[in-house]
PDB file of C-alpha atoms and ligand atoms in Angstrom:
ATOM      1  CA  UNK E 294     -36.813  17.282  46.628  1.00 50.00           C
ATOM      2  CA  UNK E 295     -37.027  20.945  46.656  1.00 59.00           C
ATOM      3  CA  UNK E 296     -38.660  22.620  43.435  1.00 63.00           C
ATOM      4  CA  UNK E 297     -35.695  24.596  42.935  1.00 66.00           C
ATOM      5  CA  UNK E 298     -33.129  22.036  43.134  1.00 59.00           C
ATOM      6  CA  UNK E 299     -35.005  19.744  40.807  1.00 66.00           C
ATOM      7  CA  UNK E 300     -34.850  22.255  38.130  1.00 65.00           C
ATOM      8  CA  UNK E 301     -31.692  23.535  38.354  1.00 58.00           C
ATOM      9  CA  UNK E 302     -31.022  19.194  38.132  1.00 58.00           C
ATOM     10  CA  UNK E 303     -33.142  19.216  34.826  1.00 65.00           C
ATOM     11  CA  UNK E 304     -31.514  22.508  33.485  1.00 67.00           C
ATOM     12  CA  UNK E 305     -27.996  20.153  34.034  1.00 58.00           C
ATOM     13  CA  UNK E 306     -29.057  16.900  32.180  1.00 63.00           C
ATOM     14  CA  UNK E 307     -30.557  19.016  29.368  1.00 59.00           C
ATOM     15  CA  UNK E 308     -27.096  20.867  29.172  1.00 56.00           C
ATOM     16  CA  UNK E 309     -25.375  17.615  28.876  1.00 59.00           C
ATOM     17  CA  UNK E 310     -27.987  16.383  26.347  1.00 57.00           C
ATOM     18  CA  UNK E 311     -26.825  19.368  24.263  1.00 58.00           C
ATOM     19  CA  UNK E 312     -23.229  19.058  24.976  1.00 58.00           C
ATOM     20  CA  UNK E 313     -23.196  15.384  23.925  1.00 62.00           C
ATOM     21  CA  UNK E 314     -25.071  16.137  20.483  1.00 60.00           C
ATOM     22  CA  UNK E 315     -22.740  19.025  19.566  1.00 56.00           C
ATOM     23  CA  UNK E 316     -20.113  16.660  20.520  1.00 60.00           C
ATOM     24  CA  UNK E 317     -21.554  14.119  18.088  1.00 56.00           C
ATOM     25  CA  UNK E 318     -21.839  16.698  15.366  1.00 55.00           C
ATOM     26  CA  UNK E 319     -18.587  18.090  15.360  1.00 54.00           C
ATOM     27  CA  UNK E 320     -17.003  14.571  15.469  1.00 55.00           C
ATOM     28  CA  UNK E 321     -19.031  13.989  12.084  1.00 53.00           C
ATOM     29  CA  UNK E 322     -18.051  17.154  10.854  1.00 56.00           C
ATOM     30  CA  UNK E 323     -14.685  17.146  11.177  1.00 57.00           C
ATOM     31  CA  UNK E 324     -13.791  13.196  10.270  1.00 60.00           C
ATOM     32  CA  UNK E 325     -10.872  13.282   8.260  1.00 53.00           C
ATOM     33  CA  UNK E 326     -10.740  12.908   4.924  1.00 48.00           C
ATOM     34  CA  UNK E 327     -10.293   9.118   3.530  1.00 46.00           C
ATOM     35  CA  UNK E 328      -6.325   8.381   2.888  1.00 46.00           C
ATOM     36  CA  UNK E 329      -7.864   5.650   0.022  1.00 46.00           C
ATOM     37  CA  UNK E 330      -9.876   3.446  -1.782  1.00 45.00           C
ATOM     38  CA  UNK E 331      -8.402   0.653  -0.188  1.00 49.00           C
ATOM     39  CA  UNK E 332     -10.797  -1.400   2.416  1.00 48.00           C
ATOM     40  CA  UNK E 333      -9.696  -4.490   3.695  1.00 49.00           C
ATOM     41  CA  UNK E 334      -6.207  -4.357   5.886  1.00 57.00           C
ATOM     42  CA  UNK E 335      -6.670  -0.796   6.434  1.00 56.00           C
ATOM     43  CA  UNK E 336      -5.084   0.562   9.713  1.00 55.00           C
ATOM     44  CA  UNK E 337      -7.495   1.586  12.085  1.00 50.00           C
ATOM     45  CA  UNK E 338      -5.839   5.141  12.408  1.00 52.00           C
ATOM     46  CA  UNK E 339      -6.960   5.554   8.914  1.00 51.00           C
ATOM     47  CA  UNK E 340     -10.592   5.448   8.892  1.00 44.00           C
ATOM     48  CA  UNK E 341     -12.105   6.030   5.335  1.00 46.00           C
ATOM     49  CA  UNK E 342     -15.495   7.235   4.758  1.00 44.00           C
ATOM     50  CA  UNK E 343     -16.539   4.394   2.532  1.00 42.00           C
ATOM     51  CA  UNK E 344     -18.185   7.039   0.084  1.00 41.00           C
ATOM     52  CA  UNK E 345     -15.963  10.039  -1.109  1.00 45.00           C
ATOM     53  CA  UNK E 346     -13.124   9.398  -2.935  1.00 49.00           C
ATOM     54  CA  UNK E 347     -14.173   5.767  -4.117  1.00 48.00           C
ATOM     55  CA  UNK E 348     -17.751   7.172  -4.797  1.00 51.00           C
ATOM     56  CA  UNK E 349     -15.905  10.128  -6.921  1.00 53.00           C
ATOM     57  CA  UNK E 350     -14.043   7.049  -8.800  1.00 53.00           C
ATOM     58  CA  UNK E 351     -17.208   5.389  -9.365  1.00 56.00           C
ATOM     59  CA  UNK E 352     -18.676   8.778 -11.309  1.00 57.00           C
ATOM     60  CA  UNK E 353     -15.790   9.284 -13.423  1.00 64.00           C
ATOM     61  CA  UNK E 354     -15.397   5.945 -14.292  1.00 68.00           C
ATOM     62  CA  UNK E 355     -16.354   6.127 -18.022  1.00 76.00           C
ATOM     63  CA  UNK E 356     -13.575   8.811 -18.187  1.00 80.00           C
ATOM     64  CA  UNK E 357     -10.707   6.602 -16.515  1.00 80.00           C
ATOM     65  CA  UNK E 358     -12.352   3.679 -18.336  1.00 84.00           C
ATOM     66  CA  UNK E 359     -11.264   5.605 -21.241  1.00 87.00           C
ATOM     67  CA  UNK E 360      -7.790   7.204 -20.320  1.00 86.00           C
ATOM     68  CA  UNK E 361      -7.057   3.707 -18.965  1.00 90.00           C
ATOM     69  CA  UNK E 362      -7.828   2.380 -22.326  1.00 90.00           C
ATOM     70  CA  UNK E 363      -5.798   4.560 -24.434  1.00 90.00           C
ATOM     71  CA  UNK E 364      -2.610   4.106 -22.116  1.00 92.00           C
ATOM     72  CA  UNK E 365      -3.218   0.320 -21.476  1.00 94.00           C
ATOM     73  CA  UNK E 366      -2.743   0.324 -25.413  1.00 92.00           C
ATOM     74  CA  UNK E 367       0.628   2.194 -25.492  1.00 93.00           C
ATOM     75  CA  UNK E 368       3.245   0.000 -26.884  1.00 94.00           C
ATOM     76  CA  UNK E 369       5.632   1.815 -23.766  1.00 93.00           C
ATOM     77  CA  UNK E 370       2.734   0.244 -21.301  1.00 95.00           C
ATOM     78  CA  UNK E 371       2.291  -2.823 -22.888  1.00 96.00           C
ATOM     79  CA  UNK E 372       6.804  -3.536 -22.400  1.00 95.00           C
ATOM     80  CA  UNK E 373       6.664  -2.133 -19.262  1.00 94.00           C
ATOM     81  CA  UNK E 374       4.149  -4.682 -18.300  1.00 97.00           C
ATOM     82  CA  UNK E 375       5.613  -7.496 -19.674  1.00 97.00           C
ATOM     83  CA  UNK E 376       9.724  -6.761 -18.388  1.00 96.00           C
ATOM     84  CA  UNK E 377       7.617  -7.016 -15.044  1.00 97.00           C
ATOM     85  CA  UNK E 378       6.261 -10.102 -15.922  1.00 97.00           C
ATOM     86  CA  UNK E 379       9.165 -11.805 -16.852  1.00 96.00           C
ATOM     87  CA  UNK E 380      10.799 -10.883 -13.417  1.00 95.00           C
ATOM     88  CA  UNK E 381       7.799 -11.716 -11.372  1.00 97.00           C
ATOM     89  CA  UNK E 382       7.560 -15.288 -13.573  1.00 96.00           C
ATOM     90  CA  UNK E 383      11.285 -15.548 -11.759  1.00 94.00           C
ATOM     91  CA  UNK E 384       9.983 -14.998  -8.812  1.00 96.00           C
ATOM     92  CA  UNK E 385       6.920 -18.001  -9.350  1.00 96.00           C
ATOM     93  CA  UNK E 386       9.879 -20.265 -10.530  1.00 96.00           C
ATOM     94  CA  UNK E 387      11.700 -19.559  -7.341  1.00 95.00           C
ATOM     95  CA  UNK E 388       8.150 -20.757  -5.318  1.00 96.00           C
ATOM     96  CA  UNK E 389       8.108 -17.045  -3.506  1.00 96.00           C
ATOM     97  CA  UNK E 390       5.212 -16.278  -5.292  1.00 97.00           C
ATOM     98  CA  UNK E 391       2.148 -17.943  -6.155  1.00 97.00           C
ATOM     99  CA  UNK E 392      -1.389 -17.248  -7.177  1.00 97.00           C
ATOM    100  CA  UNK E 393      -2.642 -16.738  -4.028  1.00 98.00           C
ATOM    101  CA  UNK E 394       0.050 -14.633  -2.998  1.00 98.00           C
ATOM    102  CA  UNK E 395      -1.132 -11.505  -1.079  1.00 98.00           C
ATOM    103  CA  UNK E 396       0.652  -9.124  -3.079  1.00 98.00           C
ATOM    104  CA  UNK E 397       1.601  -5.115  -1.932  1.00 98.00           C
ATOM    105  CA  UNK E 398       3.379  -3.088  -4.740  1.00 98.00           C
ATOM    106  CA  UNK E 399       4.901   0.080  -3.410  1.00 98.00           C
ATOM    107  CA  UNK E 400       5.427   3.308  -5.770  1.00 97.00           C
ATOM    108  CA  UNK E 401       3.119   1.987  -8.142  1.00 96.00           C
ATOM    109  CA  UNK E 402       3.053   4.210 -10.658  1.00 94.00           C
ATOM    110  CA  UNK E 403       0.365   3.584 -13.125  1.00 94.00           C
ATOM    111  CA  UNK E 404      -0.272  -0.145 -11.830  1.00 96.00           C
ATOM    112  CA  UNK E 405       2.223  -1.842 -14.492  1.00 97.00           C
ATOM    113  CA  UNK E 406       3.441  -4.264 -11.945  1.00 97.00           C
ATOM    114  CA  UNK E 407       0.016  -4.548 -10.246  1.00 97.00           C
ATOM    115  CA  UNK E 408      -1.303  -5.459 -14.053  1.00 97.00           C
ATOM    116  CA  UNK E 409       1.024  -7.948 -14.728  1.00 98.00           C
ATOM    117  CA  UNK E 410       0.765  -9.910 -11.063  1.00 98.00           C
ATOM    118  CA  UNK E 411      -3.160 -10.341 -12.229  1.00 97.00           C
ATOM    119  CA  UNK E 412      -1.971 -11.244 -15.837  1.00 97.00           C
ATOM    120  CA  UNK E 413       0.431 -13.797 -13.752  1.00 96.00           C
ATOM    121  CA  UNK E 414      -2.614 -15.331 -11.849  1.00 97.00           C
ATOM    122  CA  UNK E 415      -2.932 -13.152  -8.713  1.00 98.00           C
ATOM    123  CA  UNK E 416      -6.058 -12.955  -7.082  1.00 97.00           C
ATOM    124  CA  UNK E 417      -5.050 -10.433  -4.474  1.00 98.00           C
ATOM    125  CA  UNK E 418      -3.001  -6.997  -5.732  1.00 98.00           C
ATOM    126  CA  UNK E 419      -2.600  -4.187  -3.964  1.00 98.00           C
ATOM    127  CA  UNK E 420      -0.545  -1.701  -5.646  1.00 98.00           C
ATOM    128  CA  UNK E 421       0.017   2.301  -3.997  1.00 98.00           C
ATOM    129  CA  UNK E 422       1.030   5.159  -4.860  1.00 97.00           C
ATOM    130  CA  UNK E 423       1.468   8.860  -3.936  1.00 96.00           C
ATOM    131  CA  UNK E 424      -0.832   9.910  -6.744  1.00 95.00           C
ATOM    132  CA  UNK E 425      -3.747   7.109  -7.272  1.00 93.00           C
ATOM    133  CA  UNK E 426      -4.066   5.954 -10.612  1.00 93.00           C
ATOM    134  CA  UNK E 427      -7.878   3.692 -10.685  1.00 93.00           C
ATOM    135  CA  UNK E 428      -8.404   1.020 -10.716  1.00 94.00           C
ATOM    136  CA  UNK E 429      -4.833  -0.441 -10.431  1.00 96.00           C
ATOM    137  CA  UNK E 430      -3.383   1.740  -8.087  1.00 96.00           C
ATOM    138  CA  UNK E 431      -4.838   3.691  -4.822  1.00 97.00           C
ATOM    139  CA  UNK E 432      -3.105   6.476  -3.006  1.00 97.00           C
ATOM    140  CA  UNK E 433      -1.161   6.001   0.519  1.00 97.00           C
ATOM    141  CA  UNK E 434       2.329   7.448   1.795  1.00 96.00           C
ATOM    142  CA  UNK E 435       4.981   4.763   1.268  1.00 95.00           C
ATOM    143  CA  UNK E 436       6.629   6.289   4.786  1.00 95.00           C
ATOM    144  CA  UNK E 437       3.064   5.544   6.807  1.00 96.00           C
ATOM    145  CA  UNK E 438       1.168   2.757   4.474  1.00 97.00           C
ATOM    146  CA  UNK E 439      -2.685   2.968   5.778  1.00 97.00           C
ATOM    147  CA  UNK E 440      -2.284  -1.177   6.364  1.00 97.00           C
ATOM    148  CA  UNK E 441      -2.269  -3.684   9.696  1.00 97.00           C
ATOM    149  CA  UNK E 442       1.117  -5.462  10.082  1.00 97.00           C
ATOM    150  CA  UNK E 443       2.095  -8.597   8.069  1.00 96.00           C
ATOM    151  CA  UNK E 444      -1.030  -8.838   6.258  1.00 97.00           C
ATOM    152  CA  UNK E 445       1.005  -8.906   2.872  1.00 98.00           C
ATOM    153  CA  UNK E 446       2.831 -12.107   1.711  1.00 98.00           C
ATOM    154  CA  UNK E 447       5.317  -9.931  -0.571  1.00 98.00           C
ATOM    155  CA  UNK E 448       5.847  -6.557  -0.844  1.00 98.00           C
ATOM    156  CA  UNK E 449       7.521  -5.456  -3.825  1.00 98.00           C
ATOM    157  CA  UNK E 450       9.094  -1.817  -4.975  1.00 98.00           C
ATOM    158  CA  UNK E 451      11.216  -1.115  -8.138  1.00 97.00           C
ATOM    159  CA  UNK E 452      11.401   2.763  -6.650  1.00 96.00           C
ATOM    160  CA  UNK E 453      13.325   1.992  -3.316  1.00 96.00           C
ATOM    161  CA  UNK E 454      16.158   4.237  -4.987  1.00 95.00           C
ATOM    162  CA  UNK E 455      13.784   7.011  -5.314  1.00 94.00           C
ATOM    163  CA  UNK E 456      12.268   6.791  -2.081  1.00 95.00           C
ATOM    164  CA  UNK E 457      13.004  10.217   0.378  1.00 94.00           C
ATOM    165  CA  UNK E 458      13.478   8.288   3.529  1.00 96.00           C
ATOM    166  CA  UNK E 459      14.766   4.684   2.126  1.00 97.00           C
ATOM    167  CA  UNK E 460      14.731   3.423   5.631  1.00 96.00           C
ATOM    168  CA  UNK E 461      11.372   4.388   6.914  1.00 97.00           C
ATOM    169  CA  UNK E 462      10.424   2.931   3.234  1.00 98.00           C
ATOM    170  CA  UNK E 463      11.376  -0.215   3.981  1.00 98.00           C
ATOM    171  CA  UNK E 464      10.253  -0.343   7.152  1.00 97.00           C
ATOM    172  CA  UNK E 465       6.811  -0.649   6.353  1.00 97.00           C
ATOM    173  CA  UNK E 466       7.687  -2.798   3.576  1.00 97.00           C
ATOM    174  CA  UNK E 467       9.059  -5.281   6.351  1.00 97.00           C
ATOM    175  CA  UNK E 468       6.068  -4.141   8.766  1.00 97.00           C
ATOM    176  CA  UNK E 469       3.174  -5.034   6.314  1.00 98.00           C
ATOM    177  CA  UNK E 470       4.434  -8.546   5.227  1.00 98.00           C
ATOM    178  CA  UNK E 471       4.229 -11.581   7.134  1.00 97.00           C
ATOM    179  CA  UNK E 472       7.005 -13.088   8.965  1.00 97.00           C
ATOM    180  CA  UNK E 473       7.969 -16.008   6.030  1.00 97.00           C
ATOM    181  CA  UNK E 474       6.883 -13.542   3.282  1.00 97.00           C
ATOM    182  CA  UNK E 475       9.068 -12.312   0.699  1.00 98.00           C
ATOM    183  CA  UNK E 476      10.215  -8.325   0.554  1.00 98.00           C
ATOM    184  CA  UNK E 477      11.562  -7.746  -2.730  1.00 98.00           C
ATOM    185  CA  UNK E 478      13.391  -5.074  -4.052  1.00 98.00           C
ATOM    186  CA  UNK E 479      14.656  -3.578  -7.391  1.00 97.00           C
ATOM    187  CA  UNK E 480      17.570  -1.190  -7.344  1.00 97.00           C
ATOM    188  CA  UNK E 481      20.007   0.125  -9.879  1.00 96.00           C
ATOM    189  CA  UNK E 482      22.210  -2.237 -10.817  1.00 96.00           C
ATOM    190  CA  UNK E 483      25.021  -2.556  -8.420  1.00 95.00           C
ATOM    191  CA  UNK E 484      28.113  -5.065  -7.132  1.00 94.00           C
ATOM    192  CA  UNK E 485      27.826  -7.162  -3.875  1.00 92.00           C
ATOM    193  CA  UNK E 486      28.920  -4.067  -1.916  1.00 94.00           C
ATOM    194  CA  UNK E 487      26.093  -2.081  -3.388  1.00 95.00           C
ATOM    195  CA  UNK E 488      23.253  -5.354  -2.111  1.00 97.00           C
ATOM    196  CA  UNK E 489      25.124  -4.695   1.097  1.00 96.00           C
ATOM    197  CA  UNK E 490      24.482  -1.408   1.480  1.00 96.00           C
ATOM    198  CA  UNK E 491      20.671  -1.490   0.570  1.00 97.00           C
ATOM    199  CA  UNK E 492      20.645  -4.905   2.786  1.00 97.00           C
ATOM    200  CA  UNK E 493      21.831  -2.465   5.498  1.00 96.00           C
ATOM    201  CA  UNK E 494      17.972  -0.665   5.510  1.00 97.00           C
ATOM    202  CA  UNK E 495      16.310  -3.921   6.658  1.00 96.00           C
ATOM    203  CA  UNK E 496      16.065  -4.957   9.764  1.00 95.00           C
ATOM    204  CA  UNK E 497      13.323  -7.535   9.683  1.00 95.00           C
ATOM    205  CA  UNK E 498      14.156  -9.654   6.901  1.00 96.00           C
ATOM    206  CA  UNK E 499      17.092 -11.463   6.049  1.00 96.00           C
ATOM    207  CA  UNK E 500      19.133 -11.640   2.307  1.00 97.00           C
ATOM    208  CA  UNK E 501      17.573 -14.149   0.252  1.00 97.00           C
ATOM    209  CA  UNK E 502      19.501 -13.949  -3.171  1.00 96.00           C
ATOM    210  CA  UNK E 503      20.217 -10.914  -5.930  1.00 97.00           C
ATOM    211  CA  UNK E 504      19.790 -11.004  -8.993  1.00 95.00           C
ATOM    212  CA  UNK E 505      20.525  -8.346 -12.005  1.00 96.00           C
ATOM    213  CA  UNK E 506      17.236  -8.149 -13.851  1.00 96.00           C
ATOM    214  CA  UNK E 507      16.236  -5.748 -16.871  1.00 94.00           C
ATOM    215  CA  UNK E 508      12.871  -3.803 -16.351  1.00 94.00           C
ATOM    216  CA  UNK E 509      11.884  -0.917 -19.017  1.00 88.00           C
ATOM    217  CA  UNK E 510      14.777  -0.994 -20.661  1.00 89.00           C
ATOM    218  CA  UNK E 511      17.257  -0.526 -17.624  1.00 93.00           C
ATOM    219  CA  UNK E 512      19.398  -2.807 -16.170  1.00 96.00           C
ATOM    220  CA  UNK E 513      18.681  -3.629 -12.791  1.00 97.00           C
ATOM    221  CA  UNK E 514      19.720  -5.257  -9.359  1.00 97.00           C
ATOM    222  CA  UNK E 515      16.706  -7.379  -8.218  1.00 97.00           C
ATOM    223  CA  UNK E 516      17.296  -8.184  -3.781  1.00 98.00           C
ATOM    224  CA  UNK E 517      15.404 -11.142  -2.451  1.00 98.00           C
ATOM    225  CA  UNK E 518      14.965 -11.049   1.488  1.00 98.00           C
ATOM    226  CA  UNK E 519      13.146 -13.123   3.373  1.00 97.00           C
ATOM    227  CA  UNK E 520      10.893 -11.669   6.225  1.00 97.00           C
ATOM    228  CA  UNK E 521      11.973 -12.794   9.775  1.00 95.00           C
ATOM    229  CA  UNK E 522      11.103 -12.433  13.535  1.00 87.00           C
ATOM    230  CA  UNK E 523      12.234  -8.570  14.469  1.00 71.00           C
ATOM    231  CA  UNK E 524      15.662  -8.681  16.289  1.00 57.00           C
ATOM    232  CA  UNK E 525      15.662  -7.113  19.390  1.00 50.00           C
TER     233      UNK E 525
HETATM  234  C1  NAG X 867      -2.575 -19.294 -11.799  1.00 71.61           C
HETATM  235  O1  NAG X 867      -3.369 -18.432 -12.582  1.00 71.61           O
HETATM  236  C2  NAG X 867      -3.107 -18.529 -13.974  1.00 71.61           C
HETATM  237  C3  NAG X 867      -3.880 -17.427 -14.677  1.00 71.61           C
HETATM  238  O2  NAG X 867      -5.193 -17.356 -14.234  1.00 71.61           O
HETATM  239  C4  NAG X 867      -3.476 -19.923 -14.456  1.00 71.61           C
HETATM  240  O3  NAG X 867      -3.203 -20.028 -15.828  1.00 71.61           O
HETATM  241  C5  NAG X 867      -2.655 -20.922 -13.665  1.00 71.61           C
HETATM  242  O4  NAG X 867      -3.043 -22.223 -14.016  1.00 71.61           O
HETATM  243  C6  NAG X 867      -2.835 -20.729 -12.173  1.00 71.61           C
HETATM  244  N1  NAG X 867      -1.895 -21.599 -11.477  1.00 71.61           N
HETATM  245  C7  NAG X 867      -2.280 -22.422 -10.509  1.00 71.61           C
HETATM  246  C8  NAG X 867      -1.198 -23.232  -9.884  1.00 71.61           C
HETATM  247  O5  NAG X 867      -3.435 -22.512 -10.160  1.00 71.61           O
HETATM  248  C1  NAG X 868      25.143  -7.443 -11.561  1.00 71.61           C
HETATM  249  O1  NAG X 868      25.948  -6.725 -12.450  1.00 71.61           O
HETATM  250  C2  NAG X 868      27.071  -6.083 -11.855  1.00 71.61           C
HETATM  251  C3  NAG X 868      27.817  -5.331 -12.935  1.00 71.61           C
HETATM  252  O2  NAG X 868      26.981  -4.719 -13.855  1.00 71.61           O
HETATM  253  C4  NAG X 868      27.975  -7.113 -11.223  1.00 71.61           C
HETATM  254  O3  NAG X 868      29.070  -6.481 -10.595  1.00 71.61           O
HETATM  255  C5  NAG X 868      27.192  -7.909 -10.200  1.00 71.61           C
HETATM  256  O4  NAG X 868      27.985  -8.939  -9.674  1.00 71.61           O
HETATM  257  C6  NAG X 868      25.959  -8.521 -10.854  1.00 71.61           C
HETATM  258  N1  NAG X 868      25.139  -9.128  -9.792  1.00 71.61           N
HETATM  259  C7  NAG X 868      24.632 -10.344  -9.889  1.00 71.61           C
HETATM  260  C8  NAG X 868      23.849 -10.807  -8.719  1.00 71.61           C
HETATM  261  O5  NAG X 868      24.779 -11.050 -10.870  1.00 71.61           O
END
């Protein structure tokens, strides 16, 4: 091969050498941020950096161990807790739960429900939230939850009335729970047209039973559904 040629050859490979390593860089460089703490079930469109957020929780864990403390002692957390409890201990009568229910709890808030589904015997408690609150609850968008489909055997919300787009809501309540899981939902207290209506957001799951339920102090309709094969 001509000298020429054969340099003008090595001067390309080396160029590609460097292209490929910038490449590699920038990809590091620009990863996205991690959406949570949460590992297993993520999405793969959601790829955490395992250290970062989870790493800061880890360093400011006396501090939350602390804050936690305090609030976990509040008589107003302690109730809240427990009017969970005793509608979640309807649930375990009714055999949709059990303690090794996979459990998702949308719009977490602090983790009340999440606490009382461990008090209850859970093993496995996921609970989200705009806003984390560690160790109970980890942050995720209840429109675009960072989790595979059906790996949840009941997804629970008491916030579905708060939600900003109540359909997309409960569409990845109904995407993330197995087909024969339970999607429960607790909504202002309402009359059989009022169940209709909110029965009218799901399309995956079909009406189990309602029930009017009393958590924190208001009076509540609790909808059972049922999660089913999508119709087409
Ligand atoms: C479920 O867990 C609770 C609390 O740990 C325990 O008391 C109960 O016996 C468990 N139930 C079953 C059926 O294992
Ligand atoms: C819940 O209460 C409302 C009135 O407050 C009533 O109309 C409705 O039938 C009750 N629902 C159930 C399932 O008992």
């Amino acid at each position: 091969m001509e000298k020429h040629i054969q340099t003008f050859l090595n001067k390309i490979s080396y160029l590609a050498i460097t292209i490929a390593t910038l490449t590699l860089i920038l990809v590091f460089l620009f990863q996205p941020p991690p959406e949570t703490c949460i590992n297993p079930k993520l999405n793969p469109n959601h790829k955490p950096h395992p250290k970062s957020s989870c790493d800061a929780a880890h360093r400011h864990l006396t501090t939350i161990h602390n804050k936690n403390h305090r609030l976990w002692s509040t008589n107003t957390w302690r109730k809240s807790v427990d009017s969970f409890s005793a509608i979640f201990r309807d649930l375990q009568t009714l055999k949709h739960i059990s303690n090794l229910t996979h459990a998702l709890i949308l719009s977490a808030g602090g983790g009340q429900a999440v606490m009382s589904l461990k008090e209850i015997g859970l093993h496995d408690v996921t609970g989200v939230e705009l806003v984390d609150s560690p160790p109970l609850v980890s942050r995720a968008d209840p429109h675009n939850l960072p989790f595979f489909d059906r790996v949840f055997d009941l997804g629970f919300s008491a916030n579905l009335d708060q939600a900003l787009f109540p359909s997309r809501y409960v569409r990845e309540l109904e995407r993330t729970v197995r087909v024969g899981g339970v999607v429960v939902v607790c909504v202002e207290v309402c009359e059989n047209g009022g169940v209709m209506e909110v029965l009218k957001l799901f399309r995956r799951s079909e009406f189990s039973q309602a029930r009017n339920v009393t958590l924190m102090g208001s009076k509540m309709t609790m909808i059972i559904t049922r999660r089913i094969e999508s119709i087409s």
